[in-house]
Amino acid sequence: MATKSILKEVNISEKRFARTFVQALDEAENTKYEPAKLTRECKEITGDKIKEFFGK
């Protein structure tokens, strides 16, 4: 997750939205992290290979 999104200021004007936000934070805290399985090969490309990759 990007740091900027963590540090973003949130203004909640209605009590019901505040309650929903706090509940979402509580649920996120209790959610178990499951790493994604990569199913495709990854390789690094540079220079002219990038242009070739994007068809330019």
mmCIF file of C-alpha atoms in Angstrom:
data_model
loop_
_atom_site.group_PDB
_atom_site.id
_atom_site.type_symbol
_atom_site.label_atom_id
_atom_site.label_comp_id
_atom_site.label_asym_id
_atom_site.label_seq_id
_atom_site.Cartn_x
_atom_site.Cartn_y
_atom_site.Cartn_z
ATOM 1 C CA MET A 1 0.000 0.000 0.000
ATOM 2 C CA ALA A 2 1.279 3.458 -0.793
ATOM 3 C CA THR A 3 2.337 5.582 2.178
ATOM 4 C CA LYS A 4 0.399 8.586 0.904
ATOM 5 C CA SER A 5 -2.890 6.686 1.137
ATOM 6 C CA ILE A 6 -2.141 5.730 4.758
ATOM 7 C CA LEU A 7 -1.431 9.330 5.746
ATOM 8 C CA LYS A 8 -4.449 10.828 3.969
ATOM 9 C CA GLU A 9 -6.730 12.959 6.134
ATOM 10 C CA VAL A 10 -10.314 11.715 6.343
ATOM 11 C CA ASN A 11 -13.202 14.019 7.313
ATOM 12 C CA ILE A 12 -16.405 12.246 8.308
ATOM 13 C CA SER A 13 -19.384 14.544 8.765
ATOM 14 C CA GLU A 14 -22.096 12.061 9.769
ATOM 15 C CA LYS A 15 -22.140 9.776 12.780
ATOM 16 C CA ARG A 16 -23.390 6.757 10.804
ATOM 17 C CA PHE A 17 -20.482 7.072 8.351
ATOM 18 C CA ALA A 18 -18.041 7.269 11.256
ATOM 19 C CA ARG A 19 -19.494 4.101 12.745
ATOM 20 C CA THR A 20 -19.272 2.282 9.393
ATOM 21 C CA PHE A 21 -15.671 3.428 8.968
ATOM 22 C CA VAL A 22 -14.664 2.160 12.420
ATOM 23 C CA GLN A 23 -16.388 -1.182 11.778
ATOM 24 C CA ALA A 24 -14.489 -1.530 8.488
ATOM 25 C CA LEU A 25 -11.198 -0.851 10.281
ATOM 26 C CA ASP A 26 -12.037 -3.470 12.932
ATOM 27 C CA GLU A 27 -12.891 -6.060 10.290
ATOM 28 C CA ALA A 28 -9.711 -5.295 8.346
ATOM 29 C CA GLU A 29 -7.657 -5.782 11.500
ATOM 30 C CA ASN A 30 -9.137 -9.253 12.021
ATOM 31 C CA THR A 31 -8.834 -10.356 8.386
ATOM 32 C CA LYS A 32 -6.060 -12.863 7.793
ATOM 33 C CA TYR A 33 -3.543 -12.008 5.086
ATOM 34 C CA GLU A 34 -3.350 -14.574 2.308
ATOM 35 C CA PRO A 35 -0.504 -14.119 -0.175
ATOM 36 C CA ALA A 36 -1.437 -14.377 -3.848
ATOM 37 C CA LYS A 37 -0.046 -17.232 -5.882
ATOM 38 C CA LEU A 38 1.730 -16.118 -9.020
ATOM 39 C CA THR A 39 0.738 -18.210 -12.009
ATOM 40 C CA ARG A 40 2.834 -16.511 -14.680
ATOM 41 C CA GLU A 41 6.552 -16.197 -15.241
ATOM 42 C CA CYS A 42 8.104 -12.800 -14.607
ATOM 43 C CA LYS A 43 11.102 -11.377 -16.471
ATOM 44 C CA GLU A 44 12.806 -7.999 -16.606
ATOM 45 C CA ILE A 45 12.870 -6.054 -19.865
ATOM 46 C CA THR A 46 14.763 -2.849 -20.669
ATOM 47 C CA GLY A 47 15.368 -0.349 -23.449
ATOM 48 C CA ASP A 48 14.210 -1.423 -26.920
ATOM 49 C CA LYS A 49 12.524 -4.516 -25.485
ATOM 50 C CA ILE A 50 10.033 -2.239 -23.713
ATOM 51 C CA LYS A 51 9.098 -0.549 -26.993
ATOM 52 C CA GLU A 52 8.812 -3.951 -28.650
ATOM 53 C CA PHE A 53 6.667 -5.221 -25.783
ATOM 54 C CA PHE A 54 4.186 -2.347 -26.164
ATOM 55 C CA GLY A 55 4.258 -2.479 -29.950
ATOM 56 C CA LYS A 56 5.877 0.924 -30.568
#
